[in-house]
PDB file of C-alpha atoms in Angstrom:
ATOM      1  CA  MET G   1      10.026  60.310 -13.074  1.00 49.00           C
ATOM      2  CA  SER G   2      11.864  57.331 -14.479  1.00 54.00           C
ATOM      3  CA  SER G   3      14.530  57.354 -11.749  1.00 56.00           C
ATOM      4  CA  SER G   4      11.933  57.581  -8.937  1.00 57.00           C
ATOM      5  CA  SER G   5       9.943  54.735 -10.521  1.00 56.00           C
ATOM      6  CA  SER G   6      12.977  52.453 -10.711  1.00 55.00           C
ATOM      7  CA  SER G   7      13.976  53.501  -7.199  1.00 55.00           C
ATOM      8  CA  SER G   8      10.501  52.539  -5.949  1.00 52.00           C
ATOM      9  CA  ARG G   9      10.693  49.205  -7.725  1.00 54.00           C
ATOM     10  CA  LEU G  10      14.118  48.534  -6.239  1.00 52.00           C
ATOM     11  CA  SER G  11      12.873  49.470  -2.776  1.00 53.00           C
ATOM     12  CA  LEU G  12       9.836  47.220  -3.140  1.00 44.00           C
ATOM     13  CA  THR G  13      11.960  44.321  -4.408  1.00 45.00           C
ATOM     14  CA  LEU G  14      14.439  44.800  -1.560  1.00 44.00           C
ATOM     15  CA  PHE G  15      11.613  44.983   0.978  1.00 44.00           C
ATOM     16  CA  LEU G  16      10.006  41.755  -0.300  1.00 41.00           C
ATOM     17  CA  ALA G  17      13.325  39.911  -0.356  1.00 43.00           C
ATOM     18  CA  LEU G  18      14.168  40.983   3.197  1.00 42.00           C
ATOM     19  CA  SER G  19      10.656  40.095   4.373  1.00 43.00           C
ATOM     20  CA  LEU G  20      11.029  36.577   3.007  1.00 43.00           C
ATOM     21  CA  LEU G  21      14.448  36.164   4.612  1.00 45.00           C
ATOM     22  CA  LEU G  22      13.197  37.540   7.925  1.00 43.00           C
ATOM     23  CA  HIS G  23      10.171  35.229   7.853  1.00 42.00           C
ATOM     24  CA  ARG G  24      12.457  32.227   7.242  1.00 44.00           C
ATOM     25  CA  SER G  25      14.804  33.248  10.029  1.00 46.00           C
ATOM     26  CA  GLN G  26      11.898  33.525  12.476  1.00 57.00           C
ATOM     27  CA  GLY G  27      11.324  29.794  12.562  1.00 77.00           C
ATOM     28  CA  GLU G  28       9.222  28.868   9.573  1.00 94.00           C
ATOM     29  CA  ILE G  29       9.137  25.082   9.281  1.00 96.00           C
ATOM     30  CA  VAL G  30       9.539  23.730   5.764  1.00 97.00           C
ATOM     31  CA  CYS G  31       9.483  19.930   5.637  1.00 97.00           C
ATOM     32  CA  GLU G  32      12.122  19.716   2.917  1.00 97.00           C
ATOM     33  CA  ASP G  33      14.520  21.677   5.184  1.00 97.00           C
ATOM     34  CA  LEU G  34      14.108  19.361   8.196  1.00 97.00           C
ATOM     35  CA  GLN G  35      16.632  16.754   9.238  1.00 96.00           C
ATOM     36  CA  THR G  36      15.333  13.221   8.753  1.00 95.00           C
ATOM     37  CA  ASP G  37      15.549  12.511  12.500  1.00 95.00           C
ATOM     38  CA  VAL G  38      12.794  15.053  13.274  1.00 96.00           C
ATOM     39  CA  CYS G  39      10.729  14.785  10.093  1.00 96.00           C
ATOM     40  CA  ALA G  40       8.140  12.160  11.045  1.00 95.00           C
ATOM     41  CA  PHE G  41       5.301  13.667  13.116  1.00 96.00           C
ATOM     42  CA  ALA G  42       6.326  17.256  12.265  1.00 97.00           C
ATOM     43  CA  ILE G  43       3.918  19.845  10.884  1.00 97.00           C
ATOM     44  CA  ALA G  44       5.066  22.547   8.467  1.00 97.00           C
ATOM     45  CA  SER G  45       4.180  26.215   8.770  1.00 97.00           C
ATOM     46  CA  SER G  46       1.663  25.594   5.990  1.00 96.00           C
ATOM     47  CA  GLY G  47      -0.205  23.216   8.332  1.00 97.00           C
ATOM     48  CA  LYS G  48       0.664  20.168   6.231  1.00 97.00           C
ATOM     49  CA  ARG G  49       2.206  17.054   7.751  1.00 96.00           C
ATOM     50  CA  CYS G  50       5.804  16.211   7.011  1.00 97.00           C
ATOM     51  CA  LEU G  51       6.621  12.655   6.080  1.00 95.00           C
ATOM     52  CA  LEU G  52       9.792  10.691   5.711  1.00 96.00           C
ATOM     53  CA  GLU G  53      10.267   9.090   2.306  1.00 95.00           C
ATOM     54  CA  ASN G  54      12.936   6.730   1.078  1.00 93.00           C
ATOM     55  CA  TYR G  55      14.216   5.982  -2.369  1.00 88.00           C
ATOM     56  CA  GLU G  56      17.147   4.254  -4.008  1.00 88.00           C
ATOM     57  CA  ALA G  57      20.127   6.494  -4.614  1.00 85.00           C
ATOM     58  CA  LYS G  58      21.046   6.923  -8.277  1.00 84.00           C
ATOM     59  CA  ILE G  59      24.727   6.687  -7.423  1.00 84.00           C
ATOM     60  CA  GLY G  60      25.848   3.895  -5.142  1.00 82.00           C
ATOM     61  CA  GLY G  61      22.445   2.180  -4.964  1.00 81.00           C
ATOM     62  CA  GLY G  62      21.867   2.712  -1.225  1.00 89.00           C
ATOM     63  CA  VAL G  63      18.641   3.880   0.374  1.00 90.00           C
ATOM     64  CA  VAL G  64      18.333   7.627   0.865  1.00 92.00           C
ATOM     65  CA  TYR G  65      15.837   9.256   3.240  1.00 94.00           C
ATOM     66  CA  GLN G  66      14.293  12.658   2.640  1.00 95.00           C
ATOM     67  CA  CYS G  67      11.691  14.761   4.408  1.00 97.00           C
ATOM     68  CA  ARG G  68       8.785  15.839   2.203  1.00 96.00           C
ATOM     69  CA  THR G  69       5.582  17.813   2.590  1.00 97.00           C
ATOM     70  CA  SER G  70       2.471  15.634   2.391  1.00 96.00           C
ATOM     71  CA  GLU G  71      -0.957  16.768   1.270  1.00 95.00           C
ATOM     72  CA  VAL G  72      -2.394  15.932   4.725  1.00 94.00           C
ATOM     73  CA  VAL G  73      -3.474  19.182   6.386  1.00 94.00           C
ATOM     74  CA  VAL G  74      -3.698  19.436  10.161  1.00 95.00           C
ATOM     75  CA  GLY G  75      -6.558  21.759  11.033  1.00 87.00           C
ATOM     76  CA  THR G  76      -5.533  22.617  14.580  1.00 88.00           C
ATOM     77  CA  MET G  77      -1.729  22.898  14.500  1.00 93.00           C
ATOM     78  CA  ALA G  78       1.109  24.334  12.421  1.00 95.00           C
ATOM     79  CA  GLU G  79       4.855  24.873  12.834  1.00 96.00           C
ATOM     80  CA  TYR G  80       5.316  21.941  15.163  1.00 96.00           C
ATOM     81  CA  ILE G  81       8.033  19.348  15.673  1.00 96.00           C
ATOM     82  CA  GLU G  82       6.924  16.498  17.917  1.00 96.00           C
ATOM     83  CA  THR G  83       8.669  16.246  21.285  1.00 97.00           C
ATOM     84  CA  ASP G  84      10.850  13.321  22.305  1.00 96.00           C
ATOM     85  CA  GLN G  85       8.547  12.847  25.312  1.00 97.00           C
ATOM     86  CA  CYS G  86       5.512  12.263  23.077  1.00 97.00           C
ATOM     87  CA  VAL G  87       7.441  10.037  20.676  1.00 97.00           C
ATOM     88  CA  SER G  88       8.408   7.896  23.662  1.00 97.00           C
ATOM     89  CA  ALA G  89       5.015   7.994  25.432  1.00 97.00           C
ATOM     90  CA  CYS G  90       3.110   7.076  22.264  1.00 97.00           C
ATOM     91  CA  GLY G  91       5.589   4.408  21.187  1.00 95.00           C
ATOM     92  CA  VAL G  92       6.045   5.838  17.706  1.00 95.00           C
ATOM     93  CA  ASP G  93       9.254   5.837  15.704  1.00 93.00           C
ATOM     94  CA  ARG G  94      10.840   8.932  14.189  1.00 92.00           C
ATOM     95  CA  ASN G  95      12.211   6.699  11.429  1.00 91.00           C
ATOM     96  CA  THR G  96       8.708   5.830  10.220  1.00 89.00           C
ATOM     97  CA  VAL G  97       8.524   6.117   6.437  1.00 92.00           C
ATOM     98  CA  GLY G  98       5.240   7.514   5.102  1.00 90.00           C
ATOM     99  CA  ILE G  99       1.956   7.657   7.006  1.00 88.00           C
ATOM    100  CA  SER G 100       0.234   4.377   7.840  1.00 89.00           C
ATOM    101  CA  SER G 101      -2.456   2.936  10.106  1.00 90.00           C
ATOM    102  CA  ASP G 102      -0.491  -0.314  10.559  1.00 89.00           C
ATOM    103  CA  ALA G 103       0.321   0.531  14.189  1.00 88.00           C
ATOM    104  CA  LEU G 104      -3.382   0.215  15.034  1.00 88.00           C
ATOM    105  CA  LEU G 105      -3.124  -3.521  14.308  1.00 87.00           C
ATOM    106  CA  GLU G 106      -0.431  -4.098  16.912  1.00 88.00           C
ATOM    107  CA  PRO G 107      -1.771  -4.484  20.471  1.00 88.00           C
ATOM    108  CA  GLN G 108       1.351  -2.944  22.040  1.00 91.00           C
ATOM    109  CA  SER G 109       1.169   0.086  19.748  1.00 92.00           C
ATOM    110  CA  THR G 110      -2.526   0.614  20.417  1.00 92.00           C
ATOM    111  CA  ALA G 111      -1.920   0.307  24.163  1.00 94.00           C
ATOM    112  CA  ARG G 112       0.788   2.996  23.984  1.00 96.00           C
ATOM    113  CA  LEU G 113      -1.349   5.323  21.829  1.00 96.00           C
ATOM    114  CA  CYS G 114      -4.274   4.903  24.221  1.00 95.00           C
ATOM    115  CA  SER G 115      -2.178   5.334  27.377  1.00 96.00           C
ATOM    116  CA  PRO G 116      -2.949   8.487  29.392  1.00 96.00           C
ATOM    117  CA  ALA G 117       0.642   9.716  28.866  1.00 97.00           C
ATOM    118  CA  CYS G 118       0.064   9.773  25.103  1.00 97.00           C
ATOM    119  CA  TYR G 119      -3.688  10.234  24.683  1.00 97.00           C
ATOM    120  CA  GLN G 120      -3.948  13.172  27.100  1.00 97.00           C
ATOM    121  CA  ASN G 121      -0.642  14.922  26.368  1.00 97.00           C
ATOM    122  CA  CYS G 122       0.228  14.432  22.712  1.00 97.00           C
ATOM    123  CA  PRO G 123      -2.504  16.010  20.563  1.00 96.00           C
ATOM    124  CA  ASN G 124      -0.440  15.934  17.346  1.00 96.00           C
ATOM    125  CA  ILE G 125       0.103  12.170  17.381  1.00 96.00           C
ATOM    126  CA  ILE G 126      -3.438  11.488  18.586  1.00 96.00           C
ATOM    127  CA  GLU G 127      -4.911  13.693  15.832  1.00 96.00           C
ATOM    128  CA  LEU G 128      -2.874  11.800  13.233  1.00 95.00           C
ATOM    129  CA  TYR G 129      -3.968   8.370  14.470  1.00 96.00           C
ATOM    130  CA  PHE G 130      -7.553   9.566  15.000  1.00 95.00           C
ATOM    131  CA  ASN G 131      -7.712  10.360  11.270  1.00 94.00           C
ATOM    132  CA  LEU G 132      -5.891   7.173  10.265  1.00 94.00           C
ATOM    133  CA  ALA G 133      -8.314   5.110  12.363  1.00 94.00           C
ATOM    134  CA  ALA G 134     -11.283   6.956  10.839  1.00 94.00           C
ATOM    135  CA  GLY G 135      -9.936   6.075   7.399  1.00 93.00           C
ATOM    136  CA  GLU G 136     -10.128   2.429   8.461  1.00 91.00           C
ATOM    137  CA  GLY G 137     -13.692   2.857   9.749  1.00 92.00           C
ATOM    138  CA  VAL G 138     -12.654   2.926  13.413  1.00 92.00           C
ATOM    139  CA  PHE G 139     -13.392   5.646  15.992  1.00 94.00           C
ATOM    140  CA  LEU G 140     -10.172   6.048  18.019  1.00 95.00           C
ATOM    141  CA  PRO G 141     -11.824   7.091  21.323  1.00 96.00           C
ATOM    142  CA  ASP G 142     -13.977   3.934  21.213  1.00 93.00           C
ATOM    143  CA  LEU G 143     -10.963   1.816  20.293  1.00 92.00           C
ATOM    144  CA  CYS G 144      -9.023   3.243  23.250  1.00 94.00           C
ATOM    145  CA  GLU G 145     -11.924   2.675  25.629  1.00 92.00           C
ATOM    146  CA  ARG G 146     -12.189  -0.955  24.516  1.00 89.00           C
ATOM    147  CA  GLN G 147      -8.394  -1.250  24.674  1.00 85.00           C
ATOM    148  CA  ARG G 148      -8.456  -0.297  28.346  1.00 83.00           C
ATOM    149  CA  SER G 149     -11.246  -2.757  29.166  1.00 84.00           C
ATOM    150  CA  ASN G 150     -10.344  -5.774  26.995  1.00 75.00           C
ATOM    151  CA  PRO G 151      -7.221  -5.434  24.807  1.00 64.00           C
ATOM    152  CA  ARG G 152      -7.382  -8.928  23.261  1.00 64.00           C
ATOM    153  CA  ARG G 153     -10.936  -8.480  22.096  1.00 61.00           C
ATOM    154  CA  VAL G 154     -10.111  -5.140  20.463  1.00 56.00           C
ATOM    155  CA  MET G 155      -7.595  -6.680  18.080  1.00 55.00           C
ATOM    156  CA  SER G 156      -9.926  -9.512  17.103  1.00 53.00           C
ATOM    157  CA  GLU G 157     -12.773  -7.040  16.489  1.00 55.00           C
ATOM    158  CA  LEU G 158     -10.521  -4.786  14.445  1.00 55.00           C
ATOM    159  CA  LEU G 159      -9.260  -7.641  12.286  1.00 54.00           C
ATOM    160  CA  SER G 160     -12.689  -9.210  11.802  1.00 55.00           C
ATOM    161  CA  SER G 161     -14.444  -5.928  11.027  1.00 53.00           C
ATOM    162  CA  GLY G 162     -12.824  -5.703   7.626  1.00 51.00           C
ATOM    163  CA  ALA G 163     -11.429  -2.303   8.592  1.00 47.00           C
ATOM    164  CA  ALA G 164      -7.972  -3.827   8.395  1.00 45.00           C
ATOM    165  CA  ARG G 165      -7.054  -6.682   6.150  1.00 41.00           C
ATOM    166  CA  ALA G 166      -4.800  -9.449   7.433  1.00 36.00           C
ATOM    167  CA  PRO G 167      -1.752 -10.189   5.285  1.00 35.00           C
ATOM    168  CA  VAL G 168      -1.900 -13.100   2.892  1.00 31.00           C
ATOM    169  CA  SER G 169      -0.289 -16.221   4.347  1.00 30.00           C
ATOM    170  CA  GLY G 170       2.853 -17.582   2.718  1.00 32.00           C
ATOM    171  CA  GLU G 171       0.969 -20.706   1.576  1.00 32.00           C
ATOM    172  CA  ALA G 172      -1.705 -18.686  -0.222  1.00 30.00           C
ATOM    173  CA  ALA G 173       0.921 -16.449  -1.818  1.00 30.00           C
ATOM    174  CA  ASN G 174       2.676 -19.514  -3.254  1.00 30.00           C
ATOM    175  CA  MET G 175      -0.506 -20.645  -5.023  1.00 29.00           C
ATOM    176  CA  VAL G 176      -0.171 -17.896  -7.660  1.00 31.00           C
ATOM    177  CA  ALA G 177       0.368 -19.363 -11.124  1.00 31.00           C
ATOM    178  CA  PRO G 178       3.602 -18.515 -12.914  1.00 31.00           C
ATOM    179  CA  ALA G 179       3.349 -15.699 -15.460  1.00 33.00           C
ATOM    180  CA  SER G 180       4.054 -18.101 -18.347  1.00 32.00           C
ATOM    181  CA  SER G 181       0.999 -20.274 -17.596  1.00 32.00           C
ATOM    182  CA  PRO G 182      -1.955 -19.831 -19.900  1.00 34.00           C
ATOM    183  CA  ALA G 183      -5.117 -18.443 -18.372  1.00 33.00           C
ATOM    184  CA  PRO G 184      -7.907 -20.974 -17.843  1.00 34.00           C
ATOM    185  CA  ALA G 185     -10.748 -20.888 -20.326  1.00 33.00           C
ATOM    186  CA  PRO G 186     -13.909 -19.200 -19.075  1.00 34.00           C
ATOM    187  CA  LEU G 187     -16.764 -21.484 -18.053  1.00 35.00           C
ATOM    188  CA  PHE G 188     -20.099 -20.983 -19.800  1.00 28.00           C
TER     189      PHE G 188
END
């Protein structure tokens, strides 16, 4: 009985190992295995977005890029690497580090995202920016509709809504007191 039990265990172990290898060879997308030039806008087999990260190399001090799995789950897609056609049509950059809504503040970027070539044909990129816009309190379909009718007004509305904060001007940044200055006394 002992030899048949160990034989069964060996068979089961062999079966599981081959199943995992076969699954990997059948096109499973793992963000950490992707080349950096296809990482941004890719979706892993798990349904999570891949993102490009950078960090300083321990040896040599240069910047190193690596593809990582984010915690952002895409509900409608998995195992997807964005096409060059959509990257071009939507005006996004495969070298984008992280995930950010900054592109929504640039009129040219918003125009490209809202163009029919992108908006109607690139559901992965649109889904990403739909959620990024929602995080800023903006409904992307409304933004695109306003973009088509009056692009200048859209940017002023977006900036004035408080959904996106304008960067601090250089003059205001220079008004910060040096760290060695004592703090002012509270007023009573």
